[in-house]
Amino acid sequence: MNVLVVGSGGREHALVRKLRESPRVDRIFCAPGNGGISLDAECVDLRDFAELAEFAKKNDAFTVVGPDDALADGIAEAFAGLPIFAPTKRAAIIEYSKSYSKALMKKYNIPTAAYEVFDNYADALAYARKSAHPLVVKADGLALGKGVTVCQNLKQSEDALKEAMLDKKFGDSGDTVVIEEFLTGREVSVLAFCDGKTIVPMASAQDHKQVFDGNQGANTGGMGTISPSPYYTDEMAKTCFSEIFEPTLKALAAEGREFVGVLFFGLMITADGVKVIEYNARFGDPETQVVLLRLKTDLFDILEACVFGTLDKIKIEWEDNAAACVILASGGYPQAYKKGYEISELSHVPNVFHAGTIVRDGKIFTNGGRVLGVAGVGDTLEKAVSAAYEGVSKIHFEGVHYRKDIGKV
Ligand code: AMP
Ligand code: GLY
């Protein structure tokens, strides 16, 4: 079978690489892809859903979707009748509306931070003024991972509410806000395969969201990941399965929003048990890069089982090892940065996933904020982290910035 991967980041490069390992996969297309992906897949410059569906049909391709906005815009519906690994827009609401996901958790007793929802600035402000801080202000809709502000004091809450609700920094996504209790603890990402009825969690991962070492500076799309999370025990995994993962899938089904695809649980291990911080309706980036490196089972078999509702028939196995991924970013990211710098020879470095690159005359140039993800695998987390940094040490481009403490904080 042929496969069409939709998206253009490091996550999609990791999906392409893993799917290439499957003896059942013939040609791999990626739309639109990026410079590095074009070395592993046939990139096609299509973005319109009707054109993508037409392409998939003509090329007899099974489609796998990466990005959240495609799901929120209804790509699954546009592919009606064709095999596509993606939740419907109805089901993806669990990511693109935080107020929906909070109400779902409340209704079905799924542990999460206490919260209130506001669509009126004056009421939101009044609530923030009478609340203890820190407090978390979240734009309801998609905001490129930047819609959440952890406010240490009232001034910060006031600013966050003004930016979201009055200045419309996130467009319509901030018309409604969720104001949430601040939780403390270790964060864990657990992605899970779903076929609507059955949910199978993948190996756990830990993201490093802030741009600088020691978890300092602005939040980014993710500066590096490790898998597994050293803080997520087998016992926690069991409790999460029965109290969070399965109840979420069942709740969605009960609400007429049967979920097929990847449910991504952003969890906080608090003193009071594990709680959900957020849901995503897709593979994480850069979680996917580390998690898929540890997957033993044929990924294509799993994705197909999700789409055809037979996930309960398949045994999913993981390597008993660890993986780490360090993101090489453009200087200045997540604020303004320059593009177009040549990247040194990469072909001798294993496990490099391209996020923002372009190929010109056989040479590779930077073309985004997050440029490359350099991963390593080892028997232990320490060995995986060393292997990733060994790769990093061999790569250079002007202005390159990366964290030196992935897997160490
Ligand atoms: P999100 O986009 O929802 O993943 O939020 C981005 C980041 O904000 C999370 O990874 C957490 O570090 C932080 N965050 C979100 N909600 C909370 C909360 N209720 N308490 C503490 N930190 C939070
Ligand atoms: N790494 C977090 C995300 O994909 O949303």
XYZ file of C-alpha atoms and ligand atoms in Angstrom:
437
model
C 0.000 0.000 0.000
C 1.111 3.587 -0.520
C 1.035 6.114 2.316
C 0.444 9.871 2.309
C 1.695 11.742 5.401
C 0.173 15.208 5.817
C 2.355 17.865 7.507
C 5.808 19.396 7.328
C 7.620 19.065 10.653
C 9.925 16.786 12.612
C 6.953 14.706 13.716
C 6.039 13.995 10.094
C 9.674 13.134 9.271
C 9.635 10.614 12.143
C 6.363 9.143 10.825
C 7.808 8.857 7.309
C 10.975 7.145 8.600
C 9.048 4.656 10.724
C 6.549 3.847 7.991
C 9.444 3.222 5.591
C 10.460 0.312 7.821
C 7.185 -1.481 7.099
C 7.430 -4.214 4.462
C 3.770 -3.484 3.677
C 4.394 0.109 2.610
C 5.347 0.802 -1.006
C 5.592 4.493 -1.910
C 5.526 7.234 0.736
C 4.275 10.708 -0.113
C 4.378 13.715 2.175
C 2.310 16.875 1.719
C 3.864 19.396 1.812
C 6.880 17.922 3.671
C 10.187 19.796 3.969
C 13.754 19.661 2.666
C 14.850 16.716 4.791
C 11.635 14.795 4.294
C 12.126 15.070 0.518
C 15.183 12.819 0.913
C 12.976 10.054 2.416
C 9.566 10.559 0.762
C 8.037 11.999 -2.400
C 6.926 15.481 -1.377
C 3.820 16.891 -3.027
C 2.899 20.540 -2.702
C -0.773 20.133 -1.838
C -2.676 21.714 1.059
C -6.293 21.841 -0.062
C -8.238 18.943 1.499
C -10.209 18.116 -1.667
C -6.966 17.996 -3.668
C -5.265 15.877 -1.018
C -8.192 13.438 -0.981
C -8.106 13.257 -4.784
C -4.363 12.595 -4.672
C -4.763 9.851 -2.035
C -7.506 8.209 -4.072
C -5.574 8.336 -7.329
C -2.435 6.946 -5.690
C -4.209 4.302 -3.619
C -2.728 5.815 -0.470
C -3.530 5.399 3.215
C -3.344 8.878 4.753
C -1.793 9.816 8.112
C -2.346 13.336 9.452
C 0.123 15.218 11.681
C -1.002 18.803 12.431
C -3.795 19.962 14.735
C -5.204 22.665 12.462
C -5.923 20.155 9.683
C -7.979 18.121 12.168
C -9.817 21.175 13.463
C -10.566 22.168 9.864
C -12.145 18.765 9.139
C -9.613 16.853 7.039
C -11.061 13.495 8.148
C -14.513 14.506 6.874
C -13.019 15.686 3.566
C -11.562 12.183 3.080
C -14.911 10.445 3.692
C -14.732 6.859 2.479
C -10.937 6.866 2.073
C -8.642 5.304 4.681
C -7.321 8.141 6.846
C -5.682 8.016 10.275
C -7.189 11.161 11.804
C -10.007 11.968 14.204
C -13.045 13.738 12.823
C -13.495 17.426 13.534
C -16.223 16.418 16.001
C -13.736 14.295 17.956
C -10.746 16.656 17.601
C -12.697 19.235 19.617
C -10.986 17.721 22.642
C -7.898 19.683 21.519
C -9.261 22.769 19.774
C -11.638 23.735 22.571
C -10.138 23.747 26.039
C -13.530 24.681 27.538
C -15.031 21.588 25.876
C -12.278 19.325 27.210
C -12.604 20.764 30.725
C -16.388 20.240 30.719
C -15.892 16.671 29.469
C -13.454 15.930 32.287
C -15.796 17.432 34.859
C -18.790 15.442 33.582
C -16.895 12.140 33.531
C -14.842 12.660 36.716
C -11.469 12.683 34.990
C -8.869 14.314 37.286
C -7.803 17.793 36.157
C -7.126 21.264 37.578
C -10.105 23.225 38.952
C -11.248 25.898 36.474
C -13.777 28.475 35.326
C -14.671 29.503 31.742
C -15.293 33.111 30.658
C -16.397 34.706 27.411
C -16.633 38.148 28.976
C -13.531 40.172 29.826
C -14.996 42.010 32.848
C -16.098 38.757 34.493
C -12.743 37.093 33.787
C -10.910 40.054 35.305
C -13.129 40.099 38.390
C -12.482 36.371 38.879
C -8.695 36.786 38.503
C -8.766 39.652 41.035
C -10.315 37.503 43.714
C -8.177 34.409 42.995
C -4.941 33.279 44.602
C -1.858 33.232 42.334
C -0.146 31.600 40.474
C -3.097 31.194 38.132
C -3.178 29.774 34.603
C -4.914 31.662 31.785
C -5.636 29.653 28.628
C -7.058 30.774 25.309
C -9.867 28.353 24.469
C -8.827 27.566 20.889
C -5.669 26.594 18.989
C -2.818 29.101 19.409
C 0.305 27.374 18.059
C 1.065 26.127 21.589
C 1.349 29.727 22.835
C -2.138 30.294 24.269
C -1.281 29.293 27.847
C 0.121 31.795 30.363
C 1.189 30.790 33.840
C 0.592 34.020 35.799
C 2.657 34.493 38.939
C 0.766 37.591 40.071
C -2.361 39.602 39.351
C -0.562 41.974 36.968
C 0.390 39.023 34.758
C -3.180 37.670 34.839
C -4.533 41.074 33.873
C -2.068 41.293 30.972
C -2.813 37.745 29.799
C -6.572 38.360 29.837
C -6.199 41.664 28.004
C -3.939 40.137 25.326
C -6.252 37.187 24.725
C -9.678 38.830 25.050
C -9.214 42.489 24.067
C -6.057 42.623 21.919
C -7.002 39.325 20.210
C -3.406 38.104 20.197
C -4.675 34.605 19.322
C -7.509 35.765 17.055
C -10.875 34.151 17.791
C -9.097 31.468 19.839
C -8.981 33.898 22.792
C -12.609 35.072 22.737
C -13.249 32.473 25.408
C -10.676 31.766 28.130
C -10.252 29.055 30.718
C -8.798 30.221 34.046
C -7.281 27.332 35.859
C -5.760 26.329 39.166
C -1.933 26.153 39.010
C -0.650 22.608 39.475
C 2.881 21.673 40.469
C 4.737 18.494 39.676
C 6.495 16.644 36.888
C 4.939 16.729 33.415
C 4.594 13.584 31.320
C 3.312 13.124 27.783
C 1.457 9.914 27.005
C 0.293 9.380 23.438
C -2.230 6.617 22.785
C -3.479 4.811 19.686
C -7.301 4.757 19.477
C -9.754 3.006 17.190
C -12.869 4.520 18.743
C -13.406 1.669 21.225
C -9.940 0.513 22.238
C -7.102 2.689 23.509
C -3.470 1.558 23.692
C -0.989 3.936 25.348
C 2.461 4.288 23.817
C 5.704 4.495 25.791
C 5.750 7.677 27.902
C 7.781 10.774 27.053
C 8.871 14.054 28.585
C 9.019 17.306 26.657
C 11.198 20.335 27.511
C 9.088 23.311 26.525
C 11.113 26.345 27.616
C 13.754 27.714 25.283
C 16.678 27.896 27.740
C 18.496 25.493 30.072
C 17.044 25.018 33.534
C 13.517 25.438 32.091
C 14.022 29.177 31.723
C 12.638 31.561 29.125
C 9.633 31.497 26.832
C 7.620 28.402 25.993
C 8.358 26.895 22.581
C 6.860 24.089 20.520
C 9.336 21.815 22.378
C 13.163 21.939 22.652
C 13.752 18.254 23.271
C 12.260 15.014 24.532
C 13.141 11.806 26.278
C 11.328 8.473 26.442
C 10.451 6.955 28.837
C 9.760 9.576 31.500
C 11.776 8.493 34.559
C 8.986 9.777 36.817
C 6.084 7.826 35.336
C 5.939 4.485 37.155
C 4.186 1.282 36.042
C 1.735 1.800 38.862
C 0.913 5.314 37.672
C 0.467 3.948 34.155
C -2.123 1.454 35.450
C -4.018 4.111 37.391
C -3.923 6.492 34.432
C -5.296 3.791 32.165
C -8.330 3.128 34.338
C -8.941 6.683 35.588
C -7.904 8.833 32.623
C -7.170 7.087 29.305
C -10.066 4.658 28.994
C -12.610 7.019 30.598
C -11.645 9.732 28.087
C -12.144 7.482 25.058
C -15.441 6.189 26.485
C -16.603 9.718 27.330
C -15.953 10.867 23.761
C -17.853 7.871 22.384
C -20.751 8.510 24.793
C -20.903 12.107 23.535
C -21.153 10.912 19.914
C -17.543 11.885 19.217
C -15.907 8.491 18.628
C -12.167 9.085 18.469
C -9.922 7.396 15.887
C -6.294 8.530 15.851
C -3.803 9.519 18.539
C -5.059 10.916 21.825
C -2.226 12.776 23.512
C -2.489 13.188 27.268
C -0.462 16.049 28.765
C -0.260 14.933 32.396
C 1.019 16.444 35.637
C 2.191 14.113 38.397
C 0.978 16.073 41.447
C 1.185 15.218 45.145
C -2.530 14.536 44.814
C -2.222 12.029 41.929
C -1.856 12.341 38.166
C -4.029 15.043 36.536
C -4.712 16.028 32.938
C -3.244 19.398 31.904
C -4.316 19.185 28.306
C -5.434 16.892 25.532
C -4.150 16.916 21.984
C -5.834 15.025 19.158
C -2.617 14.071 17.335
C 0.961 12.847 17.607
C 3.152 15.215 19.673
C 6.154 17.046 18.286
C 8.924 16.282 19.369
C 7.452 13.379 21.413
C 6.849 11.302 18.271
C 10.532 11.396 17.341
C 11.569 9.565 20.542
C 8.537 7.341 21.022
C 8.571 5.869 17.499
C 12.291 5.089 17.756
C 11.312 2.620 20.513
C 8.362 0.995 18.738
C 8.972 -2.637 17.756
C 5.628 -3.357 16.088
C 4.994 -2.360 12.460
C 3.524 1.170 12.648
C 1.513 0.704 9.482
C -0.216 -2.364 10.969
C -1.180 -0.309 14.029
C -2.484 2.711 12.128
C -4.506 0.470 9.849
C -5.980 -1.390 12.855
C -7.069 1.972 14.314
C -8.825 2.986 11.119
C -10.525 -0.394 10.677
C -11.512 -0.780 14.351
C -9.335 -3.813 15.110
C -6.844 -2.361 17.577
C -7.834 -5.004 20.162
C -6.467 -7.716 17.822
C -2.923 -6.388 17.646
C -0.067 -6.709 20.125
C 1.996 -3.537 20.392
C 5.545 -3.972 21.647
C 8.263 -1.542 22.731
C 12.024 -1.859 22.999
C 13.268 -2.017 26.571
C 15.544 0.979 26.028
C 15.475 4.780 26.010
C 15.570 7.550 23.427
C 16.324 11.264 23.510
C 15.885 14.047 20.970
C 17.559 17.475 21.049
C 16.073 20.263 18.945
C 18.467 22.517 17.049
C 16.704 25.856 16.643
C 17.440 29.069 14.781
C 18.991 31.804 16.944
C 16.203 34.007 18.320
C 13.464 31.348 18.223
C 10.685 31.417 19.540
C 10.836 35.128 18.730
C 12.069 36.504 15.375
C 14.873 34.561 13.668
C 16.668 34.467 10.329
C 16.419 31.658 7.784
C 18.535 30.452 4.888
C 21.777 29.389 6.623
C 23.541 26.369 5.165
C 23.617 23.318 7.443
C 26.850 21.313 7.614
C 26.984 17.799 6.128
C 24.444 15.584 7.905
C 24.507 12.264 6.128
C 26.873 10.634 8.643
C 24.686 11.558 11.651
C 22.051 8.927 12.507
C 18.484 9.767 13.552
C 18.219 13.343 12.347
C 14.629 14.509 11.903
C 14.099 17.630 9.827
C 11.596 20.230 11.011
C 12.454 23.503 9.238
C 14.813 22.802 6.350
C 14.892 23.329 2.617
C 17.096 21.672 -0.038
C 18.657 23.779 -2.796
C 21.211 22.425 -5.292
C 21.761 19.382 -3.099
C 22.589 21.510 -0.060
C 20.411 21.853 3.058
C 19.486 25.250 4.514
C 17.584 26.393 7.606
C 13.983 27.326 6.889
C 12.163 27.569 10.230
C 12.412 28.168 14.000
C 12.869 24.565 14.968
C 15.306 23.279 12.340
C 16.375 19.737 13.243
C 15.730 17.120 15.906
C 18.797 15.016 16.626
C 17.932 11.790 18.402
C 19.847 9.046 20.156
C 18.957 5.600 21.437
C 20.594 3.611 24.232
C 20.063 0.932 26.878
C 19.651 3.668 29.467
C 18.454 7.243 29.411
C 22.012 8.499 30.037
C 23.308 6.586 27.002
C 20.445 7.827 24.822
C 21.092 11.434 25.846
C 24.855 11.052 25.175
C 24.145 9.561 21.759
C 21.849 12.471 20.879
C 24.433 15.079 21.964
C 27.149 13.173 20.094
C 25.042 13.726 16.957
C 24.472 17.374 17.855
C 28.218 17.971 18.160
C 28.672 17.017 14.492
C 26.149 19.489 13.107
C 26.486 23.213 12.644
C 24.693 26.203 11.157
C 25.014 29.907 11.886
C 23.148 31.028 15.012
C 22.262 27.464 16.080
C 20.706 27.299 19.525
C 19.918 24.177 21.537
C 19.451 23.173 25.146
C 22.348 21.384 26.825
C 20.213 19.798 29.551
C 17.678 17.610 27.757
C 16.949 14.598 29.970
C 18.758 16.169 32.900
C 16.069 18.430 34.387
P -0.613 23.424 27.302
O -0.465 24.195 26.010
O -1.999 23.309 27.802
O 0.185 22.148 27.282
O 0.164 24.285 28.397
C 1.495 24.667 28.189
C 2.250 24.484 29.466
O 1.695 25.335 30.482
C 2.164 23.088 30.058
O 3.084 22.229 29.469
C 2.450 23.371 31.513
O 3.846 23.512 31.718
C 1.809 24.716 31.739
N 0.472 24.528 32.331
C -0.707 24.398 31.697
N -1.712 24.241 32.573
C -1.163 24.259 33.796
C -1.673 24.162 35.128
N -2.973 24.023 35.386
N -0.791 24.235 36.156
C 0.527 24.396 35.923
N 1.072 24.518 34.703
C 0.237 24.441 33.645
N 5.208 18.739 22.302
C 3.907 19.165 22.612
C 2.942 19.101 21.518
O 3.133 18.459 20.507
O 1.887 19.711 21.658
